[in-house]
Amino acid sequence: MTVNYNELSKKIKGTFVAKPLSGTLSGHAAGEPFDKHVYEEIKKMFPNNTFRQYEFLNDLYNKNPDIIGFDARQALFNSPTVLFLLSRGKNATDKWTVANPFEEKQNDTADIIVTAGDFYELIDVKTRNISKSAQAPNIISAYKLAQLCVRMIDNKEFDNFTINYFEIDWELKKDKMICCDTHFGCLFDANPSDLYINWAAAMQIQFHVCDLDQTFKGTRKEWTKEYLKHFVNQAKKRADDMIIKFVKPFEKYVN
Amino acid sequence: MTVNYNELSKKIKGTFVAKPLSGTLSGHAAGEPFDKHVYEEIKKMFPNNTFRQYEFLNDLYNKNPDIIGFDARQALFNSPTVLFLLSRGKNATDKWTVANPFEEKQNDTADIIVTAGDFYELIDVKTRNISKSAQAPNIISAYKLAQLCVRMIDNKEFDNFTINYFEIDWELKKDKMICCDTHFGCLFDANPSDLYINWAAAMQIQFHVCDLDQTFKGTRKEWTKEYLKHFVNQAKKRADDMIIKFVKPFEKYVN
């Protein structure tokens, strides 16, 4: 771990951002200024090693302007597993040029990337309006995480990256959004078999960072195996549940 | 059918609404002013019979202030099938009072309701930025539609309501959103077996109204049976696909 989250929390707690002008405070857009605020604080700590995901890719391809096309650009990266998490699709990567770089995308995996030698710390910032009770936010596609685990196992990449979540709890006071609390969690310190998969919501794993247990004591390799077991079991269960809920009650009307 | 959609189209095509102030033109919010615009035009045609969904419920309960609680309020309605589509949950209905009426909800089934005697015409307005190629919008939960079909069959309610979709194609010119085309479709005139169900996106049926075939020639009763057959087949297929895609490839890592 590169970032000191206790130190980060101290810098963020009690600070505020201006309420966005566009009325509604629900959903993704509301917390976005805080995401940028966290990025700036981390960049102060690691000025040369902190990137937005699209900046990271632009930086990598810019340093190698003669390397063109998806396959060649894939080879620029020393970690196929981290690349799987960070890279854009084949079409978008083929089209990339110095004059036509990537722009920010809402569903990028990481909000912030901090590099330390060959180690990659991916940070996703989750913002939460504590005056409303909202369902747990989308964290990552359970399927994408399963594919990630397969790559970790196949490439024996267990120690060169991590995925962390930083939650900012805020409340509105007049026209300011004030950060009243923060929480931090590491995906690989959570018990994989407790992760909730919302199959109907694009198979997203959902949790509030403040509720994420951090008691997993095994190795990363054990984590990947346990997660894959959980994913397969849950997929089987969902397939069974679909028959019970969406087939059985309607069959008598069909025949 | 109560509303004359050709006449409505003539009134809407070429008109414009001001671009919302809050920068982004993606997603649901962008087209909202057009939805209100269509509502106003229909209300001009049927001033006493045109409602927003929440208005309709508020109106019904307001006229019967002595009828209190979910069960009694359910009985106010002559159609259990239409009620299933329009009513809010038990908790919200229990809490309703003259002083605490319903407010608009983004995921209400209908944007507009036009009543004619005991007939209910539900209208959902879909807006589309034609300068962007976007995936087909969410129309209705495939599961909710299956439950609706069961109610139609159980209550023999085939002719007292309809569900129509009105698409507004718009483009931005300077700071105006101009309606350049419109399309209309009736759910029950589409071949039920062609409806696309996006299981990962909350089981939503998705289509662009302009692409909706309108060639179904059977009765409403036949429509419900065909839809339920389609729904059950698709649910079985999705359950099978889940095993193929989310279980099989990962099993060797689990054992």
Short mmCIF file of C-alpha atoms in Angstrom, two decimals:
data_model
loop_
_atom_site.label_atom_id
_atom_site.label_comp_id
_atom_site.label_asym_id
_atom_site.label_seq_id
_atom_site.Cartn_x
_atom_site.Cartn_y
_atom_site.Cartn_z
CA MET A 1 0.00 0.00 0.00
CA THR A 2 1.36 3.37 -1.02
CA VAL A 3 -1.22 5.89 0.16
CA ASN A 4 -1.61 6.50 3.88
CA TYR A 5 -5.39 6.61 4.24
CA ASN A 6 -5.36 7.85 7.83
CA GLU A 7 -3.34 10.84 6.72
CA LEU A 8 -5.63 11.31 3.71
CA SER A 9 -8.70 11.19 5.95
CA LYS A 10 -7.30 13.93 8.17
CA LYS A 11 -6.83 16.16 5.13
CA ILE A 12 -10.31 15.52 3.76
CA LYS A 13 -12.53 15.44 6.85
CA GLY A 14 -14.19 18.78 7.55
CA THR A 15 -13.40 20.18 4.11
CA PHE A 16 -16.14 21.16 1.69
CA VAL A 17 -16.89 21.63 -1.98
CA ALA A 18 -19.48 23.95 -3.52
CA LYS A 19 -22.85 22.42 -4.26
CA PRO A 20 -23.17 21.82 -8.02
CA LEU A 21 -25.40 24.41 -9.68
CA SER A 22 -27.65 21.85 -11.37
CA GLY A 23 -30.39 21.35 -8.78
CA THR A 24 -30.53 17.63 -8.05
CA LEU A 25 -28.17 16.12 -5.48
CA SER A 26 -29.04 12.50 -6.20
CA GLY A 27 -26.93 9.94 -7.95
CA HIS A 28 -23.43 9.94 -9.29
CA ALA A 29 -22.98 13.58 -10.23
CA ALA A 30 -23.44 15.00 -6.73
CA GLY A 31 -20.25 13.59 -5.25
CA GLU A 32 -18.03 14.20 -8.26
CA PRO A 33 -16.39 17.38 -6.92
CA PHE A 34 -15.23 15.34 -3.89
CA ASP A 35 -13.68 12.72 -6.14
CA LYS A 36 -11.57 15.46 -7.77
CA HIS A 37 -10.75 16.87 -4.33
CA VAL A 38 -9.40 13.49 -3.14
CA TYR A 39 -7.39 13.20 -6.34
CA GLU A 40 -5.77 16.58 -5.72
CA GLU A 41 -4.86 15.67 -2.14
CA ILE A 42 -3.26 12.38 -3.21
CA LYS A 43 -1.43 14.17 -6.02
CA LYS A 44 0.06 16.54 -3.45
CA MET A 45 1.44 13.47 -1.63
CA PHE A 46 2.71 11.75 -4.81
CA PRO A 47 2.98 14.47 -7.46
CA ASN A 48 4.73 12.34 -10.08
CA ASN A 49 2.91 9.08 -9.45
CA THR A 50 -0.78 10.01 -9.24
CA PHE A 51 -3.02 9.71 -12.29
CA ARG A 52 -6.61 9.61 -13.40
CA GLN A 53 -7.14 6.35 -15.31
CA TYR A 54 -7.35 8.09 -18.69
CA GLU A 55 -4.28 10.21 -17.85
CA PHE A 56 -2.36 7.07 -17.04
CA LEU A 57 -3.12 5.53 -20.43
CA ASN A 58 -2.51 8.81 -22.27
CA ASP A 59 0.83 9.14 -20.46
CA LEU A 60 1.87 5.57 -21.30
CA TYR A 61 1.00 5.88 -25.00
CA ASN A 62 2.46 9.41 -25.25
CA LYS A 63 5.84 8.17 -24.03
CA ASN A 64 5.80 5.60 -26.84
CA PRO A 65 4.43 7.51 -29.83
CA ASP A 66 5.91 5.01 -32.32
CA ILE A 67 3.99 2.10 -30.81
CA ILE A 68 0.70 2.01 -32.66
CA GLY A 69 -2.39 -0.21 -32.45
CA PHE A 70 -4.03 -2.29 -29.76
CA ASP A 71 -1.72 -5.31 -29.70
CA ALA A 72 1.51 -3.33 -29.65
CA ARG A 73 0.15 -0.99 -26.99
CA GLN A 74 -0.88 -3.97 -24.87
CA ALA A 75 2.78 -5.05 -24.89
CA LEU A 76 3.85 -1.70 -23.42
CA PHE A 77 2.55 -2.81 -20.10
CA ASN A 78 4.42 -5.14 -17.79
CA SER A 79 1.28 -6.54 -16.13
CA PRO A 80 -1.43 -8.23 -18.21
CA THR A 81 -3.66 -8.35 -15.14
CA VAL A 82 -3.48 -4.63 -14.37
CA LEU A 83 -3.81 -3.94 -18.09
CA PHE A 84 -7.07 -5.90 -18.12
CA LEU A 85 -8.38 -3.56 -15.44
CA LEU A 86 -7.14 -0.30 -16.93
CA SER A 87 -7.12 -0.50 -20.70
CA ARG A 88 -9.87 0.69 -22.98
CA GLY A 89 -11.33 -1.51 -25.71
CA LYS A 90 -9.54 -2.54 -28.90
CA ASN A 91 -11.38 -0.05 -31.08
CA ALA A 92 -10.74 2.93 -28.82
CA THR A 93 -7.08 1.93 -28.36
CA ASP A 94 -6.55 1.54 -32.11
CA LYS A 95 -7.90 5.05 -32.64
CA TRP A 96 -5.72 6.66 -29.96
CA THR A 97 -3.24 9.26 -31.21
CA VAL A 98 -1.24 12.03 -29.52
CA ALA A 99 -3.74 14.47 -31.03
CA ASN A 100 -6.75 12.30 -30.08
CA PRO A 101 -6.12 11.12 -26.51
CA PHE A 102 -8.61 9.41 -24.18
CA GLU A 103 -11.07 11.48 -22.18
CA GLU A 104 -12.50 10.61 -18.78
CA LYS A 105 -15.18 7.90 -18.80
CA GLN A 106 -17.72 7.47 -16.02
CA ASN A 107 -17.40 3.71 -15.84
CA ASP A 108 -13.62 3.51 -15.74
CA THR A 109 -12.56 0.94 -13.14
CA ALA A 110 -10.43 3.29 -11.06
CA ASP A 111 -10.85 6.94 -10.23
CA ILE A 112 -7.22 7.31 -9.23
CA ILE A 113 -4.04 5.30 -9.88
CA VAL A 114 -0.92 5.67 -7.75
CA THR A 115 2.19 3.94 -9.04
CA ALA A 116 5.25 2.92 -7.03
CA GLY A 117 7.81 1.17 -9.21
CA ASP A 118 5.97 -1.81 -10.66
CA PHE A 119 3.18 -1.63 -8.05
CA TYR A 120 -0.21 -0.18 -8.95
CA GLU A 121 -2.66 1.08 -6.36
CA LEU A 122 -6.13 1.58 -7.84
CA ILE A 123 -8.44 3.81 -5.85
CA ASP A 124 -12.16 4.22 -6.35
CA VAL A 125 -13.77 7.14 -4.51
CA LYS A 126 -17.34 6.58 -3.33
CA THR A 127 -19.34 9.57 -2.16
CA ARG A 128 -22.40 9.33 0.02
CA ASN A 129 -25.04 11.82 1.10
CA ILE A 130 -25.54 10.76 4.71
CA SER A 131 -28.84 12.61 5.03
CA LYS A 132 -30.38 10.02 2.68
CA SER A 133 -30.51 6.26 3.06
CA ALA A 134 -29.40 4.99 -0.32
CA GLN A 135 -28.81 1.46 -1.56
CA ALA A 136 -25.19 0.36 -1.60
CA PRO A 137 -23.36 1.67 -4.68
CA ASN A 138 -22.02 -0.32 -7.62
CA ILE A 139 -18.43 -1.34 -6.94
CA ILE A 140 -17.30 -3.55 -9.82
CA SER A 141 -18.89 -6.11 -12.12
CA ALA A 142 -18.81 -9.52 -10.40
CA TYR A 143 -18.04 -11.07 -13.81
CA LYS A 144 -15.17 -8.68 -14.46
CA LEU A 145 -13.78 -9.50 -11.02
CA ALA A 146 -14.02 -13.23 -11.81
CA GLN A 147 -12.13 -12.65 -15.06
CA LEU A 148 -9.58 -10.62 -13.10
CA CYS A 149 -9.07 -13.48 -10.63
CA VAL A 150 -8.45 -15.91 -13.52
CA ARG A 151 -5.79 -13.57 -14.91
CA MET A 152 -4.17 -13.23 -11.48
CA ILE A 153 -3.97 -17.03 -11.22
CA ASP A 154 -2.86 -17.63 -14.83
CA ASN A 155 -0.21 -14.89 -14.69
CA LYS A 156 0.73 -15.49 -11.04
CA GLU A 157 0.19 -11.79 -10.35
CA PHE A 158 -0.82 -11.58 -6.71
CA ASP A 159 1.37 -8.84 -5.31
CA ASN A 160 1.81 -6.12 -7.91
CA PHE A 161 -1.47 -4.25 -7.50
CA THR A 162 -4.34 -3.60 -5.13
CA ILE A 163 -7.85 -2.18 -5.32
CA ASN A 164 -8.89 0.23 -2.59
CA TYR A 165 -12.10 2.11 -1.86
CA PHE A 166 -12.35 5.45 -0.15
CA GLU A 167 -15.78 6.60 1.02
CA ILE A 168 -16.61 10.25 1.63
CA ASP A 169 -19.70 10.90 3.73
CA TRP A 170 -21.02 14.39 3.15
CA GLU A 171 -23.92 16.54 4.17
CA LEU A 172 -25.34 19.71 2.72
CA LYS A 173 -25.03 22.86 4.85
CA LYS A 174 -26.39 25.90 3.03
CA ASP A 175 -24.70 25.74 -0.39
CA LYS A 176 -21.74 23.67 0.76
CA MET A 177 -21.23 19.93 0.73
CA ILE A 178 -19.18 19.21 3.85
CA CYS A 179 -17.23 15.98 4.34
CA CYS A 180 -18.24 14.77 7.81
CA ASP A 181 -16.60 11.33 7.74
CA THR A 182 -14.45 9.04 5.63
CA HIS A 183 -13.97 5.27 5.39
CA PHE A 184 -11.38 3.13 3.72
CA GLY A 185 -11.36 -0.50 2.61
CA CYS A 186 -9.24 -2.87 0.54
CA LEU A 187 -11.17 -5.26 -1.71
CA PHE A 188 -8.72 -8.11 -1.03
CA ASP A 189 -9.04 -7.73 2.75
CA ALA A 190 -12.78 -8.44 2.57
CA ASN A 191 -14.08 -11.98 2.84
CA PRO A 192 -14.91 -12.80 -0.78
CA SER A 193 -17.80 -15.07 0.14
CA ASP A 194 -19.61 -12.15 1.82
CA LEU A 195 -19.61 -9.92 -1.28
CA TYR A 196 -23.15 -9.19 -2.47
CA ILE A 197 -23.76 -9.63 -6.19
CA ASN A 198 -26.78 -7.79 -7.61
CA TRP A 199 -27.44 -9.85 -10.73
CA ALA A 200 -30.27 -7.63 -11.98
CA ALA A 201 -28.10 -4.51 -11.65
CA ALA A 202 -25.58 -5.47 -14.31
CA MET A 203 -24.07 -8.12 -12.00
CA GLN A 204 -22.53 -5.43 -9.85
CA ILE A 205 -20.95 -6.14 -6.50
CA GLN A 206 -22.48 -3.61 -4.14
CA PHE A 207 -21.42 -2.40 -0.71
CA HIS A 208 -20.97 0.71 1.35
CA VAL A 209 -17.25 0.99 2.08
CA CYS A 210 -18.01 1.69 5.74
CA ASP A 211 -19.71 -1.74 5.98
CA LEU A 212 -16.96 -3.70 4.23
CA ASP A 213 -15.48 -6.32 6.55
CA GLN A 214 -11.69 -6.37 6.50
CA THR A 215 -11.04 -9.63 8.27
CA PHE A 216 -9.78 -11.87 5.46
CA LYS A 217 -6.54 -13.43 6.62
CA GLY A 218 -5.52 -15.65 3.69
CA THR A 219 -3.15 -14.94 0.81
CA ARG A 220 -4.19 -13.16 -2.37
CA LYS A 221 -4.06 -16.51 -4.16
CA GLU A 222 -6.50 -17.92 -1.62
CA TRP A 223 -8.68 -14.84 -2.07
CA THR A 224 -8.97 -15.40 -5.83
CA LYS A 225 -9.93 -19.07 -5.34
CA GLU A 226 -12.50 -18.20 -2.69
CA TYR A 227 -13.97 -15.44 -4.81
CA LEU A 228 -14.28 -17.69 -7.87
CA LYS A 229 -16.01 -20.33 -5.73
CA HIS A 230 -18.41 -17.69 -4.44
CA PHE A 231 -19.06 -16.32 -7.94
CA VAL A 232 -19.77 -19.77 -9.41
CA ASN A 233 -22.06 -20.69 -6.50
CA GLN A 234 -23.95 -17.42 -6.76
CA ALA A 235 -24.32 -17.76 -10.55
CA LYS A 236 -25.75 -21.28 -10.09
CA LYS A 237 -28.07 -20.00 -7.37
CA ARG A 238 -29.24 -17.10 -9.54
CA ALA A 239 -29.93 -19.49 -12.44
CA ASP A 240 -31.99 -21.69 -10.09
CA ASP A 241 -33.78 -18.68 -8.61
CA MET A 242 -34.70 -17.48 -12.08
CA ILE A 243 -36.50 -20.74 -12.78
CA ILE A 244 -38.35 -20.54 -9.45
CA LYS A 245 -39.33 -16.88 -9.82
CA PHE A 246 -39.68 -16.29 -13.57
CA VAL A 247 -40.59 -19.68 -15.02
CA LYS A 248 -42.61 -21.77 -12.55
CA PRO A 249 -45.34 -19.22 -11.70
CA PHE A 250 -46.07 -18.58 -15.37
CA GLU A 251 -45.92 -22.08 -16.82
CA LYS A 252 -49.58 -22.83 -16.20
CA TYR A 253 -50.57 -19.87 -18.37
CA VAL A 254 -48.35 -21.01 -21.20
CA ASN A 255 -49.47 -24.62 -21.58
CA MET B 1 -57.42 4.62 -28.43
CA THR B 2 -58.32 8.11 -27.27
CA VAL B 3 -55.39 10.27 -28.35
CA ASN B 4 -54.90 11.00 -32.05
CA TYR B 5 -51.15 10.56 -32.41
CA ASN B 6 -50.97 11.95 -35.94
CA GLU B 7 -52.55 15.14 -34.70
CA LEU B 8 -50.23 15.16 -31.68
CA SER B 9 -47.20 14.71 -33.95
CA LYS B 10 -48.20 17.70 -36.04
CA LYS B 11 -48.38 19.85 -32.91
CA ILE B 12 -45.02 18.68 -31.58
CA LYS B 13 -42.83 18.39 -34.68
CA GLY B 14 -40.70 21.50 -35.22
CA THR B 15 -41.30 22.86 -31.74
CA PHE B 16 -38.45 23.35 -29.30
CA VAL B 17 -37.66 23.55 -25.62
CA ALA B 18 -34.77 25.44 -24.02
CA LYS B 19 -31.65 23.41 -23.34
CA PRO B 20 -31.42 22.66 -19.61
CA LEU B 21 -28.86 24.83 -17.86
CA SER B 22 -26.97 21.92 -16.28
CA GLY B 23 -24.36 21.15 -18.94
CA THR B 24 -24.75 17.44 -19.74
CA LEU B 25 -27.29 16.38 -22.35
CA SER B 26 -26.92 12.65 -21.77
CA GLY B 27 -29.40 10.36 -20.11
CA HIS B 28 -32.87 10.82 -18.74
CA ALA B 29 -32.76 14.47 -17.69
CA ALA B 30 -32.13 15.91 -21.15
CA GLY B 31 -35.48 15.03 -22.66
CA GLU B 32 -37.61 15.83 -19.62
CA PRO B 33 -38.78 19.25 -20.86
CA PHE B 34 -40.20 17.51 -23.95
CA ASP B 35 -42.11 15.04 -21.81
CA LYS B 36 -43.80 17.99 -20.07
CA HIS B 37 -44.40 19.64 -23.44
CA VAL B 38 -46.23 16.54 -24.77
CA TYR B 39 -48.28 16.41 -21.59
CA GLU B 40 -49.39 20.00 -22.06
CA GLU B 41 -50.41 19.39 -25.68
CA ILE B 42 -52.47 16.31 -24.75
CA LYS B 43 -54.02 18.21 -21.85
CA LYS B 44 -55.14 20.87 -24.31
CA MET B 45 -56.94 18.12 -26.25
CA PHE B 46 -58.47 16.48 -23.15
CA PRO B 47 -58.37 19.10 -20.39
CA ASN B 48 -60.40 17.12 -17.86
CA ASN B 49 -59.05 13.66 -18.64
CA THR B 50 -55.28 14.07 -18.80
CA PHE B 51 -53.13 13.33 -15.77
CA ARG B 52 -49.58 12.67 -14.68
CA GLN B 53 -49.53 9.30 -12.90
CA TYR B 54 -49.08 10.86 -9.45
CA GLU B 55 -51.81 13.43 -10.21
CA PHE B 56 -54.17 10.65 -11.13
CA LEU B 57 -53.67 8.87 -7.81
CA ASN B 58 -53.80 12.13 -5.85
CA ASP B 59 -57.03 12.99 -7.63
CA LEU B 60 -58.59 9.59 -6.93
CA TYR B 61 -57.71 9.62 -3.23
CA ASN B 62 -58.62 13.31 -2.84
CA LYS B 63 -62.12 12.62 -4.11
CA ASN B 64 -62.50 9.97 -1.40
CA PRO B 65 -60.89 11.54 1.66
CA ASP B 66 -62.72 9.19 4.06
CA ILE B 67 -61.23 6.10 2.43
CA ILE B 68 -57.98 5.47 4.29
CA GLY B 69 -55.25 2.85 3.99
CA PHE B 70 -53.89 0.64 1.21
CA ASP B 71 -56.61 -2.02 1.03
CA ALA B 72 -59.53 0.40 1.06
CA ARG B 73 -57.84 2.61 -1.51
CA GLN B 74 -57.24 -0.41 -3.76
CA ALA B 75 -61.00 -0.95 -3.76
CA LEU B 76 -61.60 2.58 -5.10
CA PHE B 77 -60.44 1.41 -8.47
CA ASN B 78 -62.62 -0.53 -10.86
CA SER B 79 -59.71 -2.28 -12.59
CA PRO B 80 -57.30 -4.43 -10.58
CA THR B 81 -55.08 -4.73 -13.65
CA VAL B 82 -54.72 -1.00 -14.27
CA LEU B 83 -54.31 -0.50 -10.54
CA PHE B 84 -51.36 -2.92 -10.56
CA LEU B 85 -49.72 -0.68 -13.15
CA LEU B 86 -50.48 2.65 -11.55
CA SER B 87 -50.55 2.32 -7.79
CA ARG B 88 -47.67 3.02 -5.46
CA GLY B 89 -46.53 0.56 -2.80
CA LYS B 90 -48.49 -0.33 0.34
CA ASN B 91 -46.32 1.76 2.62
CA ALA B 92 -46.53 4.90 0.47
CA THR B 93 -50.29 4.45 -0.03
CA ASP B 94 -50.87 4.00 3.71
CA LYS B 95 -49.03 7.25 4.37
CA TRP B 96 -50.95 9.26 1.76
CA THR B 97 -53.06 12.13 3.11
CA VAL B 98 -54.61 15.22 1.53
CA ALA B 99 -51.79 17.22 3.11
CA ASN B 100 -49.13 14.67 2.08
CA PRO B 101 -49.89 13.72 -1.53
CA PHE B 102 -47.68 11.78 -3.92
CA GLU B 103 -44.93 13.54 -5.85
CA GLU B 104 -43.64 12.61 -9.27
CA LYS B 105 -41.37 9.53 -9.36
CA GLN B 106 -38.90 8.89 -12.16
CA ASN B 107 -39.75 5.20 -12.47
CA ASP B 108 -43.52 5.54 -12.58
CA THR B 109 -44.95 3.27 -15.29
CA ALA B 110 -46.70 5.97 -17.27
CA ASP B 111 -45.76 9.57 -17.95
CA ILE B 112 -49.30 10.49 -18.92
CA ILE B 113 -52.74 8.93 -18.36
CA VAL B 114 -55.75 9.81 -20.47
CA THR B 115 -59.08 8.49 -19.24
CA ALA B 116 -62.25 7.99 -21.28
CA GLY B 117 -65.03 6.54 -19.19
CA ASP B 118 -63.64 3.27 -17.86
CA PHE B 119 -60.87 3.15 -20.45
CA TYR B 120 -57.29 4.06 -19.49
CA GLU B 121 -54.69 5.07 -22.04
CA LEU B 122 -51.20 5.01 -20.55
CA ILE B 123 -48.58 6.97 -22.44
CA ASP B 124 -44.83 6.83 -21.93
CA VAL B 125 -42.81 9.57 -23.64
CA LYS B 126 -39.34 8.55 -24.84
CA THR B 127 -36.95 11.28 -25.90
CA ARG B 128 -33.95 10.69 -28.09
CA ASN B 129 -30.98 12.83 -29.07
CA ILE B 130 -30.61 11.83 -32.72
CA SER B 131 -27.08 13.22 -32.97
CA LYS B 132 -25.93 10.37 -30.70
CA SER B 133 -26.33 6.65 -31.24
CA ALA B 134 -27.61 5.42 -27.91
CA GLN B 135 -28.72 1.96 -26.81
CA ALA B 136 -32.46 1.39 -26.81
CA PRO B 137 -34.12 2.82 -23.69
CA ASN B 138 -35.75 0.93 -20.84
CA ILE B 139 -39.44 0.44 -21.56
CA ILE B 140 -40.87 -1.71 -18.77
CA SER B 141 -39.66 -4.57 -16.57
CA ALA B 142 -40.21 -7.84 -18.44
CA TYR B 143 -41.22 -9.40 -15.09
CA LYS B 144 -43.74 -6.66 -14.34
CA LEU B 145 -45.20 -7.15 -17.81
CA ALA B 146 -45.49 -10.92 -17.16
CA GLN B 147 -47.31 -10.19 -13.90
CA LEU B 148 -49.54 -7.74 -15.77
CA CYS B 149 -50.43 -10.42 -18.35
CA VAL B 150 -51.38 -12.84 -15.56
CA ARG B 151 -53.70 -10.20 -14.09
CA MET B 152 -55.23 -9.50 -17.48
CA ILE B 153 -55.96 -13.21 -17.89
CA ASP B 154 -57.16 -13.79 -14.31
CA ASN B 155 -59.40 -10.69 -14.35
CA LYS B 156 -60.39 -11.03 -18.00
CA GLU B 157 -59.34 -7.41 -18.56
CA PHE B 158 -58.29 -7.21 -22.18
CA ASP B 159 -60.05 -4.14 -23.48
CA ASN B 160 -60.11 -1.49 -20.76
CA PHE B 161 -56.61 -0.07 -21.09
CA THR B 162 -53.67 0.25 -23.45
CA ILE B 163 -50.01 1.15 -23.21
CA ASN B 164 -48.61 3.49 -25.85
CA TYR B 165 -45.17 4.93 -26.49
CA PHE B 166 -44.44 8.28 -28.09
CA GLU B 167 -40.87 8.98 -29.20
CA ILE B 168 -39.54 12.48 -29.66
CA ASP B 169 -36.37 12.77 -31.73
CA TRP B 170 -34.58 16.02 -31.04
CA GLU B 171 -31.38 17.76 -31.95
CA LEU B 172 -29.55 20.66 -30.39
CA LYS B 173 -29.38 23.89 -32.38
CA LYS B 174 -27.60 26.63 -30.45
CA ASP B 175 -29.32 26.59 -27.05
CA LYS B 176 -32.55 25.01 -28.27
CA MET B 177 -33.59 21.38 -28.39
CA ILE B 178 -35.71 21.06 -31.53
CA CYS B 179 -38.10 18.18 -32.17
CA CYS B 180 -37.25 16.96 -35.66
CA ASP B 181 -39.36 13.79 -35.73
CA THR B 182 -41.82 11.75 -33.70
CA HIS B 183 -42.83 8.08 -33.60
CA PHE B 184 -45.70 6.26 -32.03
CA GLY B 185 -46.25 2.63 -31.05
CA CYS B 186 -48.67 0.50 -29.08
CA LEU B 187 -47.14 -2.23 -26.95
CA PHE B 188 -49.95 -4.67 -27.73
CA ASP B 189 -49.57 -4.20 -31.49
CA ALA B 190 -45.97 -5.42 -31.34
CA ASN B 191 -45.16 -9.10 -31.75
CA PRO B 192 -44.51 -10.18 -28.16
CA SER B 193 -41.93 -12.79 -29.17
CA ASP B 194 -39.72 -10.08 -30.72
CA LEU B 195 -39.44 -8.00 -27.55
CA TYR B 196 -35.85 -7.82 -26.33
CA ILE B 197 -35.32 -8.48 -22.62
CA ASN B 198 -32.08 -7.14 -21.14
CA TRP B 199 -31.73 -9.39 -18.09
CA ALA B 200 -28.63 -7.65 -16.77
CA ALA B 201 -30.32 -4.24 -16.97
CA ALA B 202 -32.98 -4.94 -14.35
CA MET B 203 -34.83 -7.28 -16.76
CA GLN B 204 -35.96 -4.30 -18.81
CA ILE B 205 -37.61 -4.65 -22.18
CA GLN B 206 -35.71 -2.26 -24.44
CA PHE B 207 -36.57 -0.79 -27.80
CA HIS B 208 -36.59 2.43 -29.77
CA VAL B 209 -40.21 3.27 -30.48
CA CYS B 210 -39.33 3.98 -34.12
CA ASP B 211 -38.12 0.36 -34.47
CA LEU B 212 -41.14 -1.26 -32.81
CA ASP B 213 -42.96 -3.55 -35.23
CA GLN B 214 -46.72 -3.05 -35.18
CA THR B 215 -47.79 -6.14 -37.08
CA PHE B 216 -49.39 -8.29 -34.36
CA LYS B 217 -52.80 -9.34 -35.59
CA GLY B 218 -54.12 -11.49 -32.73
CA THR B 219 -56.40 -10.58 -29.84
CA ARG B 220 -55.15 -9.09 -26.59
CA LYS B 221 -55.74 -12.44 -24.92
CA GLU B 222 -53.53 -14.10 -27.52
CA TRP B 223 -50.95 -11.36 -26.95
CA THR B 224 -50.75 -12.12 -23.21
CA LYS B 225 -50.31 -15.86 -23.84
CA GLU B 226 -47.62 -15.26 -26.47
CA TYR B 227 -45.80 -12.82 -24.25
CA LEU B 228 -45.83 -15.20 -21.29
CA LYS B 229 -44.48 -17.97 -23.52
CA HIS B 230 -41.72 -15.64 -24.70
CA PHE B 231 -40.92 -14.53 -21.15
CA VAL B 232 -40.71 -18.10 -19.82
CA ASN B 233 -38.54 -19.20 -22.77
CA GLN B 234 -36.23 -16.23 -22.37
CA ALA B 235 -35.93 -16.77 -18.60
CA LYS B 236 -34.98 -20.43 -19.20
CA LYS B 237 -32.50 -19.38 -21.87
CA ARG B 238 -30.96 -16.77 -19.60
CA ALA B 239 -30.61 -19.36 -16.80
CA ASP B 240 -28.87 -21.73 -19.24
CA ASP B 241 -26.68 -18.93 -20.61
CA MET B 242 -25.61 -18.01 -17.07
CA ILE B 243 -24.28 -21.54 -16.53
CA ILE B 244 -22.42 -21.44 -19.86
CA LYS B 245 -20.95 -17.98 -19.35
CA PHE B 246 -20.52 -17.59 -15.59
CA VAL B 247 -20.09 -21.14 -14.26
CA LYS B 248 -18.38 -23.40 -16.83
CA PRO B 249 -15.32 -21.21 -17.60
CA PHE B 250 -14.52 -20.82 -13.90
CA GLU B 251 -15.15 -24.33 -12.59
CA LYS B 252 -11.62 -25.59 -13.24
CA TYR B 253 -10.25 -22.86 -10.97
CA VAL B 254 -12.61 -23.78 -8.18
CA ASN B 255 -11.99 -27.50 -7.92
#
